[in-house]
Structure formats: C-alpha cells, structure tokens
PDB file of C-alpha atoms in Angstrom:
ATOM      1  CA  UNK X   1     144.146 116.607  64.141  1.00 69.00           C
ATOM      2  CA  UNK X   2     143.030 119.568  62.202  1.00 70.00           C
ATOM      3  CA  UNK X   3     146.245 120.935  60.093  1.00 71.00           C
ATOM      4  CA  UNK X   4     146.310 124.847  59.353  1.00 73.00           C
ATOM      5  CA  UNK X   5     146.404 125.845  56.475  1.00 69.00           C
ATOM      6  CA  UNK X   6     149.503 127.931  55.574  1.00 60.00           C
ATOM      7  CA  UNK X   7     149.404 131.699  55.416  1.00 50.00           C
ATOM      8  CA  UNK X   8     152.805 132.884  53.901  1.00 48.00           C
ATOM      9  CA  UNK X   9     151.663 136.566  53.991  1.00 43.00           C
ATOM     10  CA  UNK X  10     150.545 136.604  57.373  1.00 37.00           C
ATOM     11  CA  UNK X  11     152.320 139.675  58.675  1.00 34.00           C
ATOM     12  CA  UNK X  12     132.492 143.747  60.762  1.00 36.00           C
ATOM     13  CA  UNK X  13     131.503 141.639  63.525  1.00 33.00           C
ATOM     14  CA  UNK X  14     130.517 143.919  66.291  1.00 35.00           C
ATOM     15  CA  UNK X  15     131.182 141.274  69.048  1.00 34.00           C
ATOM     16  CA  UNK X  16     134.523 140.546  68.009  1.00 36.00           C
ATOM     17  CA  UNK X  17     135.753 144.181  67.949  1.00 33.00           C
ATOM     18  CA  UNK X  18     134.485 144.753  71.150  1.00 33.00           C
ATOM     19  CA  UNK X  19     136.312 142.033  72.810  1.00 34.00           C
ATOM     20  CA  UNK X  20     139.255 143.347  71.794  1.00 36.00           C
ATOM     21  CA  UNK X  21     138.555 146.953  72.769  1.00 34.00           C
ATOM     22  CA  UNK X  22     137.385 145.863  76.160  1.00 32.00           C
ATOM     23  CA  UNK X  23     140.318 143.548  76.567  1.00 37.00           C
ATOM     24  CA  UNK X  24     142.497 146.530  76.372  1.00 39.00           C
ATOM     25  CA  UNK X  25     140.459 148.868  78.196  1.00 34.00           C
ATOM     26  CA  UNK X  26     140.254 146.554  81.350  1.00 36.00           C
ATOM     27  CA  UNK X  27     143.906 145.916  81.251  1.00 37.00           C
ATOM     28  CA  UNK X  28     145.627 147.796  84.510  1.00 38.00           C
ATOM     29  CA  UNK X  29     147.692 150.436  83.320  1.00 36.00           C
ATOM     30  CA  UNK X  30     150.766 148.541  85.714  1.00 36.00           C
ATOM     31  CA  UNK X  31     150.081 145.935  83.438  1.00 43.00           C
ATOM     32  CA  UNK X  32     150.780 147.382  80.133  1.00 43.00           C
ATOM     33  CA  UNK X  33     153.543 148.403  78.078  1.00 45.00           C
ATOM     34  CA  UNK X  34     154.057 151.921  76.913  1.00 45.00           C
ATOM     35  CA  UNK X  35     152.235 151.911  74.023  1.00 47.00           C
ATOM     36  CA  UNK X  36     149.409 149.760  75.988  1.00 50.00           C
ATOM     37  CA  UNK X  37     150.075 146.255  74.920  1.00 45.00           C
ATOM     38  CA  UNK X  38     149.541 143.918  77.776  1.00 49.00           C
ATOM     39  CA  UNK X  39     153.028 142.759  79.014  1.00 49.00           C
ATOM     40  CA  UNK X  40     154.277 140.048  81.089  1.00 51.00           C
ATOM     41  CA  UNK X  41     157.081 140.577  83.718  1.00 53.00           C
ATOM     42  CA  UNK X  42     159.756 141.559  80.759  1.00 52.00           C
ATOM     43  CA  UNK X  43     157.420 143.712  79.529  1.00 52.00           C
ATOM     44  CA  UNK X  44     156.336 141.605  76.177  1.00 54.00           C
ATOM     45  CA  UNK X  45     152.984 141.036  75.770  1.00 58.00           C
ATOM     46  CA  UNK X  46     151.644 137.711  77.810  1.00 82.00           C
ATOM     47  CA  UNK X  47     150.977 135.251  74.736  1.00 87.00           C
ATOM     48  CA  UNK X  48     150.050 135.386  70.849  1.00 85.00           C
ATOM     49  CA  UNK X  49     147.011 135.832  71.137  1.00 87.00           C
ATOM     50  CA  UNK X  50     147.611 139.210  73.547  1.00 86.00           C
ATOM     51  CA  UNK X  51     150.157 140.240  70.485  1.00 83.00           C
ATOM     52  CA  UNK X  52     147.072 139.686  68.000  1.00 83.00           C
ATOM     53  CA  UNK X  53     144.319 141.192  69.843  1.00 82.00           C
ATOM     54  CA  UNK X  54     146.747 144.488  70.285  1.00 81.00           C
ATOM     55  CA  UNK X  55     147.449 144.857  66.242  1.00 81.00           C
ATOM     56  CA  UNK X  56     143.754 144.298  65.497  1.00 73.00           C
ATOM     57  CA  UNK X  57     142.638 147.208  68.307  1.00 78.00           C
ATOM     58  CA  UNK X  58     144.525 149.520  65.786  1.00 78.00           C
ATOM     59  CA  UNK X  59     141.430 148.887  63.385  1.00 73.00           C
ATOM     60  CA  UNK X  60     139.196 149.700  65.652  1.00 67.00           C
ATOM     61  CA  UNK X  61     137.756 153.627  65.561  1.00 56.00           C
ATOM     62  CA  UNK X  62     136.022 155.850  63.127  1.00 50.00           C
ATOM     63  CA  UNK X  63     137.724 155.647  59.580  1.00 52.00           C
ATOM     64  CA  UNK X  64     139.940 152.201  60.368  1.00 55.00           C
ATOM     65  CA  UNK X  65     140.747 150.608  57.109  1.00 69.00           C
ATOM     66  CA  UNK X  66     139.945 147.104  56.518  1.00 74.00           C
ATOM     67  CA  UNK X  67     142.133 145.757  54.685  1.00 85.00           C
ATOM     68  CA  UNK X  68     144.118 142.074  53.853  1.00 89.00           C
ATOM     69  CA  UNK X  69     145.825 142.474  57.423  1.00 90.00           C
ATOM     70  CA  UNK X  70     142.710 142.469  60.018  1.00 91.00           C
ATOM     71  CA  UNK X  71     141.802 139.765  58.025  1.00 93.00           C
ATOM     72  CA  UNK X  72     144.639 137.974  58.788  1.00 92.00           C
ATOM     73  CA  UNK X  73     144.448 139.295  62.124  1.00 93.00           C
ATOM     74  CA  UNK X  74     141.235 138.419  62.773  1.00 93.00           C
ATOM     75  CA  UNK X  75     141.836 134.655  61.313  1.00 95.00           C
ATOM     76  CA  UNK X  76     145.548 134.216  63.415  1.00 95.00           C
ATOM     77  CA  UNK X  77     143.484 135.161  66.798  1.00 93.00           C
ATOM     78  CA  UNK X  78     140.802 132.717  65.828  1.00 96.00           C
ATOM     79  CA  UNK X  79     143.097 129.897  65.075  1.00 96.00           C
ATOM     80  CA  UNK X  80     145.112 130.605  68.465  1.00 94.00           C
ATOM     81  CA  UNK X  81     141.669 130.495  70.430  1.00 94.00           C
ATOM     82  CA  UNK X  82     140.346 127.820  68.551  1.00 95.00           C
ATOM     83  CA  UNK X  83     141.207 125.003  72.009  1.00 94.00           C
ATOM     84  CA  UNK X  84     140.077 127.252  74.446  1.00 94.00           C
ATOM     85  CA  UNK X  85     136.958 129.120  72.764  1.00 94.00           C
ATOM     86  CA  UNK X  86     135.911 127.789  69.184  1.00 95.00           C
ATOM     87  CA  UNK X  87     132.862 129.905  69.900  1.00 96.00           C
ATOM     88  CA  UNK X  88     135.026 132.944  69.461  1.00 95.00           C
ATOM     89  CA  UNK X  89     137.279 131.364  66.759  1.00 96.00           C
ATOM     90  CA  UNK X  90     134.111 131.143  64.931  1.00 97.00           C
ATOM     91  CA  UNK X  91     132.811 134.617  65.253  1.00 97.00           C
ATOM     92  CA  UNK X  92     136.353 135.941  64.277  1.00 95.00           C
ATOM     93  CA  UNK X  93     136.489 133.516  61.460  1.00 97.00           C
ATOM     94  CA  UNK X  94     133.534 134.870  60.078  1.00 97.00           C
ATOM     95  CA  UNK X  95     133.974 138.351  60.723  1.00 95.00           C
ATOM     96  CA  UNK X  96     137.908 137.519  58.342  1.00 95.00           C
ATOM     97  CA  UNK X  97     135.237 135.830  55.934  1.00 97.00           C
ATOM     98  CA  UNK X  98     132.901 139.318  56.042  1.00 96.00           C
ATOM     99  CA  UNK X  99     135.664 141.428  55.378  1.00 93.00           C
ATOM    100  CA  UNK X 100     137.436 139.461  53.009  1.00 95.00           C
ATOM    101  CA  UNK X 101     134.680 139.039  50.722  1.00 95.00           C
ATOM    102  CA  UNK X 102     134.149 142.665  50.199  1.00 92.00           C
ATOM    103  CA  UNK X 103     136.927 142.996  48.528  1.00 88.00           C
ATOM    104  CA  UNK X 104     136.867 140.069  47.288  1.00 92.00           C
ATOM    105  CA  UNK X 105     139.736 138.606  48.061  1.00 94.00           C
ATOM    106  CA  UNK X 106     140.072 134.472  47.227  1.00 96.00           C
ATOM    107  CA  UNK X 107     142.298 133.302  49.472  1.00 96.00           C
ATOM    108  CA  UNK X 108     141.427 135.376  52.062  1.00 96.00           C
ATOM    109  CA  UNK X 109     138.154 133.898  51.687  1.00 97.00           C
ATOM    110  CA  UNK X 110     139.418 130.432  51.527  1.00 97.00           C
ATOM    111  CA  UNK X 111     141.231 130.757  54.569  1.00 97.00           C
ATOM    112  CA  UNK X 112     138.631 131.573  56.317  1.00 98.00           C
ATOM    113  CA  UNK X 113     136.120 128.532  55.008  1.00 98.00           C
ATOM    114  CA  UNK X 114     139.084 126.483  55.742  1.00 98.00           C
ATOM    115  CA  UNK X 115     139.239 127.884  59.502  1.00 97.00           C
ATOM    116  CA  UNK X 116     135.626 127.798  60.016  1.00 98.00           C
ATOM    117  CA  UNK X 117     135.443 124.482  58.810  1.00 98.00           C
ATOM    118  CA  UNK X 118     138.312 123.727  61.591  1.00 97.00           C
ATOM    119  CA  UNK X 119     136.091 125.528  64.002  1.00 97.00           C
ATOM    120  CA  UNK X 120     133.092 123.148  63.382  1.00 97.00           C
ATOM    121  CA  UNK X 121     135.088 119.863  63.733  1.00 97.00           C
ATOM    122  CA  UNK X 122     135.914 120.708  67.374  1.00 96.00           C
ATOM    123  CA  UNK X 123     132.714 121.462  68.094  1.00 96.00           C
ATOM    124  CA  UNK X 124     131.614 117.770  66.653  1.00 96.00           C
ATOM    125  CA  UNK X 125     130.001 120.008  63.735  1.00 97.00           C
ATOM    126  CA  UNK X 126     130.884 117.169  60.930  1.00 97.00           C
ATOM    127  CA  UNK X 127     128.244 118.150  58.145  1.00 97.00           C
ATOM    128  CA  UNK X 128     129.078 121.743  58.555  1.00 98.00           C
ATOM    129  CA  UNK X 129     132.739 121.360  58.295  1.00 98.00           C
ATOM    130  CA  UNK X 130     132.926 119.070  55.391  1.00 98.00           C
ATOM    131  CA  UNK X 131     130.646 121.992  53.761  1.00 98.00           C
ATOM    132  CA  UNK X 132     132.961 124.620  54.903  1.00 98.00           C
ATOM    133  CA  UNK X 133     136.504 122.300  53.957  1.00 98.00           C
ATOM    134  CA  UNK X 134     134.707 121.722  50.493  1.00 98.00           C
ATOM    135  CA  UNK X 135     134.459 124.981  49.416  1.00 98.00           C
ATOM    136  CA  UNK X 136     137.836 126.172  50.980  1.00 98.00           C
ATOM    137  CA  UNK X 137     138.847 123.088  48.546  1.00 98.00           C
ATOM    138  CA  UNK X 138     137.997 124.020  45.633  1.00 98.00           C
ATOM    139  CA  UNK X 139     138.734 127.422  45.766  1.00 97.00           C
ATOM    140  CA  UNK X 140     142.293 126.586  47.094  1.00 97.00           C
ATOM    141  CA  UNK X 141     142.240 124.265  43.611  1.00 97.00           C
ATOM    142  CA  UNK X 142     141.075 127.119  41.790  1.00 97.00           C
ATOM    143  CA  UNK X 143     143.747 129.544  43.003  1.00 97.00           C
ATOM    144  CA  UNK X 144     146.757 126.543  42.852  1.00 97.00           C
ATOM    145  CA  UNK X 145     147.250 126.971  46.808  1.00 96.00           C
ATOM    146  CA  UNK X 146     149.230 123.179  46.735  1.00 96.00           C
ATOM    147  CA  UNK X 147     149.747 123.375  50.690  1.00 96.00           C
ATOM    148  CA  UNK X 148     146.433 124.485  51.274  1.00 96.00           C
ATOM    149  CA  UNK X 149     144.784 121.606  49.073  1.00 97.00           C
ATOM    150  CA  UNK X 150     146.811 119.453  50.819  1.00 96.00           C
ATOM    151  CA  UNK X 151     146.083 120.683  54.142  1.00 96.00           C
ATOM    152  CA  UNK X 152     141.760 120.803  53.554  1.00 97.00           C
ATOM    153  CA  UNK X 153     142.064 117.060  51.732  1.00 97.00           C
ATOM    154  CA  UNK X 154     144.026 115.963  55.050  1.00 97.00           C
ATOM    155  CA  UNK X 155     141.104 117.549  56.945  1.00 97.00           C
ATOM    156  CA  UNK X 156     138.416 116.269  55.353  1.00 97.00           C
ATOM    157  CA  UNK X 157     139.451 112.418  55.658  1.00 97.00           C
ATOM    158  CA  UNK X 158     139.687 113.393  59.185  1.00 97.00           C
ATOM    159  CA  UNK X 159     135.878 114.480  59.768  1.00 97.00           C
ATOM    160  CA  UNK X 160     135.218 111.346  57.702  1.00 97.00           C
ATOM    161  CA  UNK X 161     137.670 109.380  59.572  1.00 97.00           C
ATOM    162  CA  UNK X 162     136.003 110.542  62.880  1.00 95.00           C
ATOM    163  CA  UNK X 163     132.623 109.787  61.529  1.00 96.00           C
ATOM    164  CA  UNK X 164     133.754 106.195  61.054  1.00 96.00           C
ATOM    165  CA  UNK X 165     133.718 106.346  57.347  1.00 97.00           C
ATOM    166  CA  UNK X 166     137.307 105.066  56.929  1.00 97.00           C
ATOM    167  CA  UNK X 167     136.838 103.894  53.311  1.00 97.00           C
ATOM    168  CA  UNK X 168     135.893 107.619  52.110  1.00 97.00           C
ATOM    169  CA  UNK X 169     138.418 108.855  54.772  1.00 97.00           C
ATOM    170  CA  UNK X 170     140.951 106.727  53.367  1.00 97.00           C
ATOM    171  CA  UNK X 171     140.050 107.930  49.700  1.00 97.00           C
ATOM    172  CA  UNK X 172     141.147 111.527  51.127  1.00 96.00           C
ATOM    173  CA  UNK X 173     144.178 110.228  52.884  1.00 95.00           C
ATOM    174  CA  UNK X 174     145.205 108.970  50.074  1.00 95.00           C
ATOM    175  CA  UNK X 175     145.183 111.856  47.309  1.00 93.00           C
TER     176      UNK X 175
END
C-alpha cells in the first residue's frame, strides 16, 4: 500500500474552502460544540477529519493568512479522505501544492507531489503518479528528507509493482 510520507511539523481552491464552510454551516447547532466544532455524544468532534476541516474553517474569511499550517491542514484532510473520496484528496492536495508554492516552501511542496501522487495510484492513475512520486523524489533528495525518500522509493516500486513490472519494481524495493 501507499506509505505517507512523514510530516514531523504537522501541528486557493475555491471548492475546497467551500466544503468546509458548508460542512460547518449545515451542522445542527445540537450537534456542535461551543465553539462550533461538530461533536459526537462526549462532545469531541466525530472523527479526524471533522477535527481538520474545523482548524482549516479558521482560514476561511476576508484577510485569513495562508500560511505553512493550512497547508498542512489542507494535506492531513486529504490524506484522511483519500479511501473514501480521492477526488477530494486531490483537490485539497493541490490547493496545499497552490499555497505552498507561493511561498515557496520545498517540502511543503514535496508533500504535496508526494500526496497527489498517492491520490493518483488509487484512482489506477499509474503514469501520473510515478510523475508526481518522481518529483516529490527528488526534491525530498534535494532537501535530505531520509523518511520521505524512503517512503516515495517504496511507492514507486509499488505503481511499478502493480503495473506488473516487478524487475523495475524490485529495483525500487530494493534501494
């Protein structure tokens, strides 16, 4: 399976930001906490990915900041949808990417290749993915990011692996 790659400071798109603002608006009120985050019966929000889309709503509005954090943000949401909705993963994925590039900021950005190239192998998106693993490679390489390298090389033998390419899947296995 696809490995994540490790984000050890883990504390746009239009379509993305409104999900989350409608999320919370359609919430009922006897289903919320205090401060509005969507609880479950002991009052803490339902699941991660209720927890996620609750810190990135605080970006939303006129003058939010965009900063390291929604990116993060935006790429823990995508990775916790990523079973259920790689559609969505995707778009939030590339609204991290968006963001992160501005800046720029390199592992932000590499992150994000390396979840959109996630994205694409669930979908059965090999070319795309090995593109999108590749470059999170050898920026990871650039920036000395040992459990990320290790993570993408793991990934890529896996699209080539489920391609049935074992020999070049093997070579990345094997690294």
């Amino acid at each position: 399976g696809i490995v994540k790659q490790d984000s050890s400071n883990t504390p746009g798109m239009l379509i993305g930001m409104m999900v989350v603002v409608l999320f919370n608006s359609f919430t009922p009120i006897s289903e919320k906490t205090g401060d509005g985050r969507p609880k479950s019966g002991d009052g803490s929000p339902k699941t991660k990915a209720d927890s996620l889309r609750y810190e990135l709503a605080k970006f939303t509005g006129t003058g939010s900041k965009e900063d390291t954090t929604k990116v993060n943000l935006l790429n823990e949401l995508a990775w916790e949808l990523k079973s259920t909705n790689p559609d969505s993963s995707i778009l939030l994925s590339t609204q991290a990417l968006k963001i992160a590039e501005k800046f720029p900021w390199e592992k932000g950005i590499g992150k994000s290749w390396h979840q959109l190239g996630a994205f694409n192998y669930i979908k059965g998106n090999y070319q795309t993915s090995l593109d999108l693993f590749t470059k999170s490679l050898q920026l990871s390489q650039k920036l000395d990011e040992k459990k990320a390298i290790a993570a993408t090389i793991g990934n890529i033998g896996g699209v080539y692996w489920n391609q049935g390419d074992y020999p070049q899947a093997l070579q990345y296995y094997f690294q």
